[in-house]
Short mmCIF file of C-alpha atoms in Angstrom, two decimals:
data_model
loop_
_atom_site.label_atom_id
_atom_site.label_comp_id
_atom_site.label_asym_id
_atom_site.label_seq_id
_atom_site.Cartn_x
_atom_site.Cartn_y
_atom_site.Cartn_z
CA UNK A 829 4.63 4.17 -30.75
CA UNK A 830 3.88 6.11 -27.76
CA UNK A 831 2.04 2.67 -26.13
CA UNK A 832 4.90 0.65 -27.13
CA UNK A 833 7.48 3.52 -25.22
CA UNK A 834 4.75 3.40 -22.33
CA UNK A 835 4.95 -0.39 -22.03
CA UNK A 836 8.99 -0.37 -22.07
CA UNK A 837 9.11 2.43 -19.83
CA UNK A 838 7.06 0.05 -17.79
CA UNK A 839 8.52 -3.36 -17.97
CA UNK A 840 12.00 -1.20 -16.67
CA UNK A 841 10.25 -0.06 -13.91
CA UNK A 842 8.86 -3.25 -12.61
CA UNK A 843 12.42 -5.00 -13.28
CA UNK A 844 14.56 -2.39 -11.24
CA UNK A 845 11.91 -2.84 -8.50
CA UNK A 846 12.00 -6.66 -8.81
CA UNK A 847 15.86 -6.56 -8.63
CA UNK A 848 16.14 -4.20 -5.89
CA UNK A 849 13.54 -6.46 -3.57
CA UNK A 850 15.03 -9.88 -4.48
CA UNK A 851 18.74 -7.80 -3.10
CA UNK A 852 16.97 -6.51 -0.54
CA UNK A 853 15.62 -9.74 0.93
CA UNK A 854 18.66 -12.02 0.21
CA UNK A 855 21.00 -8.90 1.65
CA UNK A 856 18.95 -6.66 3.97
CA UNK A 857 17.57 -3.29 2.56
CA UNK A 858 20.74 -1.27 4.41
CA UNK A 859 23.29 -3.73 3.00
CA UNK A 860 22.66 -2.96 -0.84
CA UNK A 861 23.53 0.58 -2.52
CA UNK A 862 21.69 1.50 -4.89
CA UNK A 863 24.94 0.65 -7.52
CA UNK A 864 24.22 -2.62 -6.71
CA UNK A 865 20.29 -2.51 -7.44
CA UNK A 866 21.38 -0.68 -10.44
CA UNK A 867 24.07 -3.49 -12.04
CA UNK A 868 21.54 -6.31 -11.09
CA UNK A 869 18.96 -4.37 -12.89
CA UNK A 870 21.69 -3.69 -16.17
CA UNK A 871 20.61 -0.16 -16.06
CA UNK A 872 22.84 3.21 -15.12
CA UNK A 873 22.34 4.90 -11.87
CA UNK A 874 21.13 8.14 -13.72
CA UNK A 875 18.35 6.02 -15.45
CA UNK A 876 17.61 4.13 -12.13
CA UNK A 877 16.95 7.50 -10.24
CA UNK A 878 14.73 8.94 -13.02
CA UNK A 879 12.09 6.03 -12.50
CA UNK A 880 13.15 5.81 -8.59
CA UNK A 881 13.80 9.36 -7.00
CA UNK A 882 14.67 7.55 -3.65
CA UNK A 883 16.26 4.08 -2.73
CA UNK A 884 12.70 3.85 -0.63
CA UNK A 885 10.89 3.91 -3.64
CA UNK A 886 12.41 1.01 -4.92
CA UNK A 887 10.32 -1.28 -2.68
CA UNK A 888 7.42 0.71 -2.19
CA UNK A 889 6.51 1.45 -5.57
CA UNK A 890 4.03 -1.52 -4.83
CA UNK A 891 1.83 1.09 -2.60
CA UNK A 892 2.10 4.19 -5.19
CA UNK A 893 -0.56 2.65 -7.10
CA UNK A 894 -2.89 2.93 -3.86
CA UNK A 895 -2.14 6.21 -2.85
CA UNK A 896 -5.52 7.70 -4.70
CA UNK A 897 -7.64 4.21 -4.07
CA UNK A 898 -9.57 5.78 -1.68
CA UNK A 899 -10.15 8.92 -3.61
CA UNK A 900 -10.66 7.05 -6.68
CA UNK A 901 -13.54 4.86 -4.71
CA UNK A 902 -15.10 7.94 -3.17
CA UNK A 903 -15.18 10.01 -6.34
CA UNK A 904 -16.35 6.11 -8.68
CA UNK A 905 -18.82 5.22 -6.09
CA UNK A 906 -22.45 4.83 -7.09
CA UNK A 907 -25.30 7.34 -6.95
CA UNK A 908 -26.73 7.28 -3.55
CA UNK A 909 -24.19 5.32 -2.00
CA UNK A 910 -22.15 7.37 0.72
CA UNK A 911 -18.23 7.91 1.32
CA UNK A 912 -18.13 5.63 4.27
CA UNK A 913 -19.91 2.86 2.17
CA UNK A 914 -18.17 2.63 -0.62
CA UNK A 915 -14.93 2.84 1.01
CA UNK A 916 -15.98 -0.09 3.70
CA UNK A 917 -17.50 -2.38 0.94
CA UNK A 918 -14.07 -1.44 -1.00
CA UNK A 919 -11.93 -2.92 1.99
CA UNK A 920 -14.23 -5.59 2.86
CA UNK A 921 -13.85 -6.39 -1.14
CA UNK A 922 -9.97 -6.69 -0.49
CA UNK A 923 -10.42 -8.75 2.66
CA UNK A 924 -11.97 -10.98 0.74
CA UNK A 925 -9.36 -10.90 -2.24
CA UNK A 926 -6.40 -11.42 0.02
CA UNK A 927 -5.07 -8.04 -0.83
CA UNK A 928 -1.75 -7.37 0.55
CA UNK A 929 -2.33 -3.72 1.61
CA UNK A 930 -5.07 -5.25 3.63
CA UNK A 931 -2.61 -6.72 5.53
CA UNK A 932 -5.01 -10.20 5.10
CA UNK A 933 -2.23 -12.44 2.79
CA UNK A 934 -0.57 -14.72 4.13
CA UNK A 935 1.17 -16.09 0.59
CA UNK A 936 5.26 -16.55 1.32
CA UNK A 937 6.51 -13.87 -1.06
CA UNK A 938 3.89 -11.25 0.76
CA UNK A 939 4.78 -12.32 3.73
CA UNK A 940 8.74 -11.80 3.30
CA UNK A 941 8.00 -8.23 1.30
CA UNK A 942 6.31 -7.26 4.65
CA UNK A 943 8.64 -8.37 7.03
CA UNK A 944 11.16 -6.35 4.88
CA UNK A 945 8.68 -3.23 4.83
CA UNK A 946 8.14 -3.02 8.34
CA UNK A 947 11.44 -4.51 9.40
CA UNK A 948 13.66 -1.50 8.22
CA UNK A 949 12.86 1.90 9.77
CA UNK A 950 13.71 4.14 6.71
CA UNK A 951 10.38 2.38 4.82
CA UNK A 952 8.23 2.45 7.49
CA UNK A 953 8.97 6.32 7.46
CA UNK A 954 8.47 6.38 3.67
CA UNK A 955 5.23 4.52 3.97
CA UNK A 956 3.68 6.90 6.15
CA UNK A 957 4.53 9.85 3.43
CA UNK A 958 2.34 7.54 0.95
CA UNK A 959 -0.29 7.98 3.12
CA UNK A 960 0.15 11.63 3.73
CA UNK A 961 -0.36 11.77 0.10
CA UNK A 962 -3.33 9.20 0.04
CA UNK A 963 -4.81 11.62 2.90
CA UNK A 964 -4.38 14.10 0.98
CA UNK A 965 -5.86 12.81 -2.84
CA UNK A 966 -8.95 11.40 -0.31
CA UNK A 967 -10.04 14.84 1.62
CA UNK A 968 -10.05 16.38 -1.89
CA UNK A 969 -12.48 13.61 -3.16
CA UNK A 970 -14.21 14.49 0.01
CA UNK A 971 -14.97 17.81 -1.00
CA UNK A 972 -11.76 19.62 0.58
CA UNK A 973 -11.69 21.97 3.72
CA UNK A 974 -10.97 21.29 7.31
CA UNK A 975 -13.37 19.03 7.95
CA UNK A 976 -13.00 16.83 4.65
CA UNK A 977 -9.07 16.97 5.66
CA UNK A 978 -9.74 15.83 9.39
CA UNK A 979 -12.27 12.88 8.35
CA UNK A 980 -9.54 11.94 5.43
CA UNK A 981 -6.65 11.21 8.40
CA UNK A 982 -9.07 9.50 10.66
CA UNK A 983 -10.00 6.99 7.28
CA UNK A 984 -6.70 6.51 6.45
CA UNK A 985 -5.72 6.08 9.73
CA UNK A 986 -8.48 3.51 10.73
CA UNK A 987 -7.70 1.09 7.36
CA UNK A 988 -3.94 1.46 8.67
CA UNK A 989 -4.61 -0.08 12.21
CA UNK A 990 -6.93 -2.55 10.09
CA UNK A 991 -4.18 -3.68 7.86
CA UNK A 992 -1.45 -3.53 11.14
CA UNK A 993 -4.15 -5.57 13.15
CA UNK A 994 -4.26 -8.44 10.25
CA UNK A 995 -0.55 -8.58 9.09
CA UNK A 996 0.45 -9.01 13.00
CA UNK A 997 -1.68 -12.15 13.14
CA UNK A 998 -0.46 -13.72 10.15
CA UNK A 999 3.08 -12.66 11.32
CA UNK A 1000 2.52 -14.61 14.65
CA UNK A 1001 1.85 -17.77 12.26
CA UNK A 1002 -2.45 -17.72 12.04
CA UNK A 1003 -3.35 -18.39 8.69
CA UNK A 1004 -5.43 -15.87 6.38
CA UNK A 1005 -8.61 -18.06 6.69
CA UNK A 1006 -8.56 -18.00 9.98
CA UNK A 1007 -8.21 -14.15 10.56
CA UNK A 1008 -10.91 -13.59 8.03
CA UNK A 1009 -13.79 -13.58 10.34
CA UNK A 1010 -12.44 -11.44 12.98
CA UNK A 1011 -10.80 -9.29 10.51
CA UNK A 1012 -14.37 -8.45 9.05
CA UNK A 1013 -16.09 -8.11 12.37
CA UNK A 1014 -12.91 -5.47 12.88
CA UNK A 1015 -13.34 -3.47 9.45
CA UNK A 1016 -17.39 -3.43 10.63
CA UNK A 1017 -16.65 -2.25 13.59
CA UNK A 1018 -13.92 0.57 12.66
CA UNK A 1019 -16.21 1.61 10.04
CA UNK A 1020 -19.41 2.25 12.36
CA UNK A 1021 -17.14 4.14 14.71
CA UNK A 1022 -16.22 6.09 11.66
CA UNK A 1023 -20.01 6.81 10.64
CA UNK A 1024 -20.74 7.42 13.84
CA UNK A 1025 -18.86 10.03 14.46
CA UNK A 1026 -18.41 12.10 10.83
CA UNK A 1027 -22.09 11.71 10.86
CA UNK A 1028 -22.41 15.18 10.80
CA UNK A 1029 -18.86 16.13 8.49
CA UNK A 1030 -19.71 13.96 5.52
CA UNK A 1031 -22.65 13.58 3.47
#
């Protein structure tokens, strides 16, 4: 019983959020209340706001299942394979999947979710509090301290200048395939720099 609750719980989740996105494109993000989200969803307010705590939420719920991927690759990665490695094999993996928070996808419905994302100030300003907390869940994997902290923000940091990088090309109309090479040669790049210079903080 407690699956079958899980599952429900769940499939509500994903339909406010799918309700809530389809208003917000057709509408504009600042245009819909969160009543409206709510009746298109056939739920209550009150239940809405126990599986969303902020109207932000509604749309990036789609990143709160990322917020520990880096800590969850660091602390899964093989024996004798370092930080750095498994975390640039892990986004070179996702360049090579398409995956959105790669900022590499260039399929219409991703495309329109970002433009919405990064179109309206009040979720760009959420987004960068899920990757406080994905700075956070990372310099713990990383052993915690200053320096696990400090090299945390400048890997999160570098994979969010990757991902900016890629989604501004395929915003200016270059398709995915196309990016792909340079976007690699980028994420090699960014991640030498990185070794490079936590030589010394991360082991």
């Amino acid at each position: 019983m407690s699956g079958l609750r899980e599952r429900k719980k769940r499939q509500t989740y994903e339909a406010i959020s799918e309700a809530a996105i389809a208003l917000f494109l057709d509408k504009g993000f600042d245009r819909v209340s969160v009543a409206e989200v709510a009746a298109a969803a056939d739920v209550s307010k009150p239940t809405l706001f126990r599986y969303f705590p902020a109207k932000e939420d509604l749309v990036l719920h789609r990143f709160a299942d990322h917020r520990d991927e880096a800590a969850r690759v660091v602390l899964g990665r093989p024996a004798g394979t370092a930080p750095l490695d498994a975390l640039h094999d892990h986004f070179r993996d996702g360049l090579a999947r398409r995956d959105p928070v790669t900022g590499l996808c260039d399929e219409p419905p991703v495309l329109a979710f970002h433009r919405l994302l990064y179109g309206t100030p009040s979720l760009v300003a959420r987004l960068y509090a899920y990757q406080g907390a994905s700075e956070g869940a990372l310099g713990g994997a990383l052993g915690g301290g200053v320096a696990a902290r400090l090299a945390a923000g400048q890997i999160v940091a570098v994979q969010r200048i990757l991902a900016e990088e890629n989604w501004r090309r395929i915003e200016a109309g270059e398709a995915a395939d196309a990016v792909e090479p340079d976007a690699v040669a980028a994420a090699d790049l960014a991640f030498r720099q990185l070794a490079e210079g936590l030589s010394g903080a991360l082991t």
